Amino acid sequence: MKDFLLDIVSLIYPRVCVACHSSLFKHEQHICNRCYITLPKTDYHLQKDNPLHKVFYGRANVTAASSFLFFQKKGMVQKMIHALKFKGKPEVAQLLGKWYAEDLKQSNTSLTYDYIIPVPLHKKGMQKRGYNQSEYFAKGLSEVLGIPVITNVLIKYRFTKTQTNKTRAERAENILQSFSIENAGVIDNKNVLLVDDVITTGATLEACIIQLQKSTNTKVSVASIAYAQ
Ligand SMILES: [Zn+2]
């Protein structure tokens, strides 16, 4: 009976893959198996001094940097990011977090973190979207790795509107000024993993790392769902 109802529901609201829009089988969630096996993984967690880590050289003190996927314009990852960011499907971010955590677990890396900290959204952004996609990614990682997520330390206190009318330097300065730290003692002497949805220039993470390292002796590593080279 339950299966029958599910069949009816999927007739009305067809369940499709967020990446290729083909119909999903019952056992598939959000992303079809064909897309799953062709995910463009970076495997940066296996590579010390990888290209993403180099993004932060001379800018912020990062212990390790990795990303689950490569972001390709008009590719499947862009469609996934669009779905989890703008189409009310944060569960996609959570699923990707779980998959990434499985990879990390298998390679025995990243199991020594004390906390996972998602890049925060400003209150206004939160109201507008209703959720923070990076927090869902963090939740997925947390479920598999057993590392707690904390959201009361890194705060976004300035709402950054579209910055198209600003110069690159002005934009960078603006981002740098928009985060702050609270309850800094919570992460004193801790090893934290800062997570974001997409890394492009690294400016957002740089701003967050500067805040996190205002606490005492805090090691920060970064991970994202996707990296746009
Ligand atoms: Zn698909």
mmCIF file of C-alpha atoms and ligand atoms in Angstrom:
data_model
loop_
_atom_site.group_PDB
_atom_site.id
_atom_site.type_symbol
_atom_site.label_atom_id
_atom_site.label_comp_id
_atom_site.label_asym_id
_atom_site.label_seq_id
_atom_site.Cartn_x
_atom_site.Cartn_y
_atom_site.Cartn_z
ATOM 1 C CA MET A 1 0.000 0.000 0.000
ATOM 2 C CA LYS A 2 2.782 2.394 0.944
ATOM 3 C CA ASP A 3 4.638 1.625 -2.300
ATOM 4 C CA PHE A 4 1.446 2.186 -4.228
ATOM 5 C CA LEU A 5 1.014 5.626 -2.651
ATOM 6 C CA LEU A 6 4.627 6.463 -3.425
ATOM 7 C CA ASP A 7 4.027 5.474 -7.050
ATOM 8 C CA ILE A 8 1.035 7.816 -7.211
ATOM 9 C CA VAL A 9 3.050 10.648 -5.652
ATOM 10 C CA SER A 10 5.862 10.146 -8.152
ATOM 11 C CA LEU A 11 3.365 10.267 -11.000
ATOM 12 C CA ILE A 12 2.265 13.699 -9.841
ATOM 13 C CA TYR A 13 5.693 14.918 -8.800
ATOM 14 C CA PRO A 14 8.176 12.910 -10.852
ATOM 15 C CA ARG A 15 11.369 12.206 -8.914
ATOM 16 C CA VAL A 16 14.232 13.180 -11.151
ATOM 17 C CA CYS A 17 17.993 13.357 -10.814
ATOM 18 C CA VAL A 18 19.097 16.932 -9.986
ATOM 19 C CA ALA A 19 22.079 16.546 -12.321
ATOM 20 C CA CYS A 20 20.674 14.919 -15.478
ATOM 21 C CA HIS A 21 16.886 15.118 -14.928
ATOM 22 C CA SER A 22 16.325 11.454 -15.741
ATOM 23 C CA SER A 23 13.781 9.581 -13.593
ATOM 24 C CA LEU A 24 15.093 8.128 -10.377
ATOM 25 C CA PHE A 25 14.642 4.514 -9.350
ATOM 26 C CA LYS A 26 13.033 3.932 -5.965
ATOM 27 C CA HIS A 27 16.360 3.231 -4.263
ATOM 28 C CA GLU A 28 17.957 6.398 -5.677
ATOM 29 C CA GLN A 29 17.780 9.748 -3.933
ATOM 30 C CA HIS A 30 18.335 13.107 -5.655
ATOM 31 C CA ILE A 31 21.223 11.864 -7.840
ATOM 32 C CA CYS A 32 20.952 8.863 -10.156
ATOM 33 C CA ASN A 33 23.460 6.057 -10.106
ATOM 34 C CA ARG A 34 24.822 6.918 -13.538
ATOM 35 C CA CYS A 35 25.673 10.441 -12.382
ATOM 36 C CA TYR A 36 27.021 9.095 -9.081
ATOM 37 C CA ILE A 37 29.619 6.916 -10.782
ATOM 38 C CA THR A 38 30.793 9.731 -13.038
ATOM 39 C CA LEU A 39 31.152 12.399 -10.303
ATOM 40 C CA PRO A 40 34.241 14.508 -11.112
ATOM 41 C CA LYS A 41 36.090 13.911 -7.825
ATOM 42 C CA THR A 42 39.232 15.901 -7.046
ATOM 43 C CA ASP A 43 40.717 13.344 -4.611
ATOM 44 C CA TYR A 44 42.656 16.278 -3.188
ATOM 45 C CA HIS A 45 42.472 14.750 0.278
ATOM 46 C CA LEU A 46 45.022 12.203 -0.982
ATOM 47 C CA GLN A 47 47.371 14.882 -2.295
ATOM 48 C CA LYS A 48 49.423 17.130 -0.038
ATOM 49 C CA ASP A 49 50.043 20.650 -1.403
ATOM 50 C CA ASN A 50 47.268 20.189 -3.939
ATOM 51 C CA PRO A 51 46.144 23.105 -6.177
ATOM 52 C CA LEU A 52 43.388 24.088 -3.728
ATOM 53 C CA HIS A 53 45.795 24.217 -0.804
ATOM 54 C CA LYS A 54 48.017 26.486 -2.919
ATOM 55 C CA VAL A 55 45.138 28.967 -3.275
ATOM 56 C CA PHE A 56 45.712 29.845 0.388
ATOM 57 C CA TYR A 57 49.497 30.108 0.345
ATOM 58 C CA GLY A 58 50.571 33.482 1.688
ATOM 59 C CA ARG A 59 46.961 34.392 2.527
ATOM 60 C CA ALA A 60 45.859 32.193 5.409
ATOM 61 C CA ASN A 61 47.329 29.426 7.517
ATOM 62 C CA VAL A 62 45.527 26.285 6.346
ATOM 63 C CA THR A 63 46.497 22.850 7.638
ATOM 64 C CA ALA A 64 44.832 20.913 4.805
ATOM 65 C CA ALA A 65 42.516 21.807 1.924
ATOM 66 C CA SER A 66 40.274 19.559 -0.092
ATOM 67 C CA SER A 67 37.129 19.538 -2.154
ATOM 68 C CA PHE A 68 34.821 16.675 -3.043
ATOM 69 C CA LEU A 69 34.217 17.662 -6.691
ATOM 70 C CA PHE A 70 35.431 19.867 -9.484
ATOM 71 C CA PHE A 71 32.957 22.570 -10.461
ATOM 72 C CA GLN A 72 32.409 22.624 -14.202
ATOM 73 C CA LYS A 73 30.378 25.379 -15.834
ATOM 74 C CA LYS A 74 27.214 23.946 -17.369
ATOM 75 C CA GLY A 75 28.240 20.506 -16.091
ATOM 76 C CA MET A 76 26.492 18.177 -13.653
ATOM 77 C CA VAL A 77 28.109 19.720 -10.591
ATOM 78 C CA GLN A 78 26.763 23.148 -11.486
ATOM 79 C CA LYS A 79 23.278 21.641 -11.683
ATOM 80 C CA MET A 80 23.685 19.984 -8.291
ATOM 81 C CA ILE A 81 24.910 23.225 -6.723
ATOM 82 C CA HIS A 82 22.016 25.111 -8.294
ATOM 83 C CA ALA A 83 19.529 22.615 -6.845
ATOM 84 C CA LEU A 84 20.970 22.644 -3.342
ATOM 85 C CA LYS A 85 21.454 26.401 -3.266
ATOM 86 C CA PHE A 86 18.530 27.907 -5.121
ATOM 87 C CA LYS A 87 15.900 25.240 -5.628
ATOM 88 C CA GLY A 88 15.136 24.354 -2.028
ATOM 89 C CA LYS A 89 16.989 21.032 -2.033
ATOM 90 C CA PRO A 90 19.549 21.310 0.772
ATOM 91 C CA GLU A 91 19.282 17.516 1.232
ATOM 92 C CA VAL A 92 21.460 17.247 -1.881
ATOM 93 C CA ALA A 93 24.262 19.006 0.043
ATOM 94 C CA GLN A 94 23.758 16.588 2.933
ATOM 95 C CA LEU A 95 23.939 13.592 0.608
ATOM 96 C CA LEU A 96 27.141 14.892 -0.987
ATOM 97 C CA GLY A 97 28.553 15.404 2.514
ATOM 98 C CA LYS A 98 27.856 11.757 3.344
ATOM 99 C CA TRP A 99 29.435 10.521 0.135
ATOM 100 C CA TYR A 100 32.506 12.664 0.669
ATOM 101 C CA ALA A 101 32.806 11.460 4.263
ATOM 102 C CA GLU A 102 32.825 7.852 3.038
ATOM 103 C CA ASP A 103 35.797 8.675 0.793
ATOM 104 C CA LEU A 104 37.598 10.449 3.647
ATOM 105 C CA LYS A 105 36.941 7.537 5.975
ATOM 106 C CA GLN A 106 38.292 5.013 3.499
ATOM 107 C CA SER A 107 41.520 6.942 3.112
ATOM 108 C CA ASN A 108 41.847 7.422 6.893
ATOM 109 C CA THR A 109 42.216 11.173 6.493
ATOM 110 C CA SER A 110 40.285 13.916 8.246
ATOM 111 C CA LEU A 111 39.230 11.812 11.174
ATOM 112 C CA THR A 112 41.061 13.890 13.762
ATOM 113 C CA TYR A 113 38.930 17.037 13.638
ATOM 114 C CA ASP A 114 37.281 18.235 16.830
ATOM 115 C CA TYR A 115 34.592 20.274 15.081
ATOM 116 C CA ILE A 116 33.099 20.971 11.682
ATOM 117 C CA ILE A 117 32.199 24.631 11.106
ATOM 118 C CA PRO A 118 30.072 25.637 8.096
ATOM 119 C CA VAL A 119 30.570 29.057 6.486
ATOM 120 C CA PRO A 120 27.619 30.982 7.950
ATOM 121 C CA LEU A 121 24.967 32.986 6.147
ATOM 122 C CA HIS A 122 23.798 36.349 7.384
ATOM 123 C CA LYS A 123 20.403 36.388 9.158
ATOM 124 C CA LYS A 124 18.882 38.094 6.121
ATOM 125 C CA GLY A 125 20.272 35.495 3.738
ATOM 126 C CA MET A 126 18.986 32.778 6.027
ATOM 127 C CA GLN A 127 15.501 34.332 6.026
ATOM 128 C CA LYS A 128 15.509 34.601 2.265
ATOM 129 C CA ARG A 129 16.675 31.051 1.512
ATOM 130 C CA GLY A 130 15.386 29.353 4.644
ATOM 131 C CA TYR A 131 18.510 27.235 5.098
ATOM 132 C CA ASN A 132 22.283 27.289 4.905
ATOM 133 C CA GLN A 133 23.459 24.785 2.288
ATOM 134 C CA SER A 134 26.964 24.617 3.803
ATOM 135 C CA GLU A 135 25.399 23.580 7.102
ATOM 136 C CA TYR A 136 23.673 20.673 5.339
ATOM 137 C CA PHE A 137 26.974 19.624 3.778
ATOM 138 C CA ALA A 138 28.490 19.763 7.281
ATOM 139 C CA LYS A 139 25.611 17.636 8.632
ATOM 140 C CA GLY A 140 26.241 14.956 6.018
ATOM 141 C CA LEU A 141 29.944 14.856 6.886
ATOM 142 C CA SER A 142 29.115 14.784 10.581
ATOM 143 C CA GLU A 143 26.694 11.857 10.288
ATOM 144 C CA VAL A 144 29.348 9.608 8.795
ATOM 145 C CA LEU A 145 32.462 10.895 10.583
ATOM 146 C CA GLY A 146 30.852 11.396 13.998
ATOM 147 C CA ILE A 147 32.386 14.870 14.362
ATOM 148 C CA PRO A 148 30.067 17.547 15.825
ATOM 149 C CA VAL A 149 28.996 20.618 13.823
ATOM 150 C CA ILE A 150 29.139 23.980 15.622
ATOM 151 C CA THR A 151 27.444 27.148 14.409
ATOM 152 C CA ASN A 152 27.843 29.491 17.393
ATOM 153 C CA VAL A 153 31.472 30.497 16.837
ATOM 154 C CA LEU A 154 31.752 31.892 13.328
ATOM 155 C CA ILE A 155 29.162 34.581 12.622
ATOM 156 C CA LYS A 156 28.325 36.527 9.489
ATOM 157 C CA TYR A 157 27.323 39.923 10.729
ATOM 158 C CA ARG A 158 27.333 41.952 7.566
ATOM 159 C CA PHE A 159 24.940 41.308 4.722
ATOM 160 C CA THR A 160 26.894 41.358 1.461
ATOM 161 C CA LYS A 161 24.609 42.383 -1.373
ATOM 162 C CA THR A 162 25.524 41.896 -4.995
ATOM 163 C CA GLN A 163 28.906 43.458 -5.343
ATOM 164 C CA THR A 164 29.017 43.936 -9.095
ATOM 165 C CA ASN A 165 29.437 47.705 -8.816
ATOM 166 C CA LYS A 166 32.589 47.338 -6.731
ATOM 167 C CA THR A 167 36.192 46.800 -7.751
ATOM 168 C CA ARG A 168 37.885 43.498 -6.982
ATOM 169 C CA ALA A 169 39.835 45.059 -4.095
ATOM 170 C CA GLU A 170 36.691 46.649 -2.654
ATOM 171 C CA ARG A 171 34.871 43.334 -2.847
ATOM 172 C CA ALA A 172 37.704 41.516 -1.091
ATOM 173 C CA GLU A 173 37.791 44.163 1.635
ATOM 174 C CA ASN A 174 34.033 43.924 2.029
ATOM 175 C CA ILE A 175 34.153 40.133 2.458
ATOM 176 C CA LEU A 176 37.022 40.395 4.905
ATOM 177 C CA GLN A 177 34.926 42.683 7.108
ATOM 178 C CA SER A 178 31.748 40.621 7.092
ATOM 179 C CA PHE A 179 32.566 37.769 9.519
ATOM 180 C CA SER A 180 33.249 37.772 13.234
ATOM 181 C CA ILE A 181 33.992 35.296 16.003
ATOM 182 C CA GLU A 182 32.006 34.636 19.163
ATOM 183 C CA ASN A 183 32.675 32.157 21.975
ATOM 184 C CA ALA A 184 36.247 31.933 20.683
ATOM 185 C CA GLY A 185 37.312 29.804 23.678
ATOM 186 C CA VAL A 186 35.277 26.885 22.320
ATOM 187 C CA ILE A 187 37.885 26.299 19.613
ATOM 188 C CA ASP A 188 41.056 27.109 21.602
ATOM 189 C CA ASN A 189 43.638 24.381 20.892
ATOM 190 C CA LYS A 190 41.198 22.625 18.551
ATOM 191 C CA ASN A 191 41.523 21.203 15.084
ATOM 192 C CA VAL A 192 38.574 22.423 13.005
ATOM 193 C CA LEU A 193 37.275 21.719 9.529
ATOM 194 C CA LEU A 194 35.733 24.770 7.875
ATOM 195 C CA VAL A 195 33.318 23.838 5.081
ATOM 196 C CA ASP A 196 31.740 25.754 2.192
ATOM 197 C CA ASP A 197 29.657 24.945 -0.876
ATOM 198 C CA VAL A 198 31.845 26.233 -3.723
ATOM 199 C CA ILE A 199 35.371 27.631 -3.522
ATOM 200 C CA THR A 200 36.329 30.045 -6.282
ATOM 201 C CA THR A 201 38.813 32.751 -5.247
ATOM 202 C CA GLY A 202 39.039 31.561 -1.639
ATOM 203 C CA ALA A 203 38.245 35.080 -0.363
ATOM 204 C CA THR A 204 35.297 33.987 1.788
ATOM 205 C CA LEU A 205 37.237 31.186 3.435
ATOM 206 C CA GLU A 206 40.243 33.452 3.949
ATOM 207 C CA ALA A 207 38.016 35.903 5.828
ATOM 208 C CA CYS A 208 36.571 33.075 7.950
ATOM 209 C CA ILE A 209 39.996 31.590 8.744
ATOM 210 C CA ILE A 210 41.299 34.979 9.920
ATOM 211 C CA GLN A 211 38.401 35.132 12.394
ATOM 212 C CA LEU A 212 38.754 31.523 13.580
ATOM 213 C CA GLN A 213 42.466 32.024 14.215
ATOM 214 C CA LYS A 214 41.731 34.874 16.620
ATOM 215 C CA SER A 215 41.221 32.081 19.130
ATOM 216 C CA THR A 216 44.281 30.467 20.699
ATOM 217 C CA ASN A 217 46.243 27.860 18.806
ATOM 218 C CA THR A 218 43.424 26.781 16.483
ATOM 219 C CA LYS A 219 44.259 24.658 13.460
ATOM 220 C CA VAL A 220 41.986 25.200 10.475
ATOM 221 C CA SER A 221 41.497 22.949 7.446
ATOM 222 C CA VAL A 222 39.017 23.595 4.660
ATOM 223 C CA ALA A 223 36.742 21.385 2.558
ATOM 224 C CA SER A 224 34.082 22.198 -0.001
ATOM 225 C CA ILE A 225 31.511 20.460 -2.119
ATOM 226 C CA ALA A 226 33.076 21.845 -5.285
ATOM 227 C CA TYR A 227 36.148 23.759 -6.398
ATOM 228 C CA ALA A 228 35.991 26.063 -9.410
ATOM 229 C CA GLN A 229 39.556 26.254 -10.695
HETATM 230 ZN ZN ZN B 1 21.617 11.706 -13.135
#
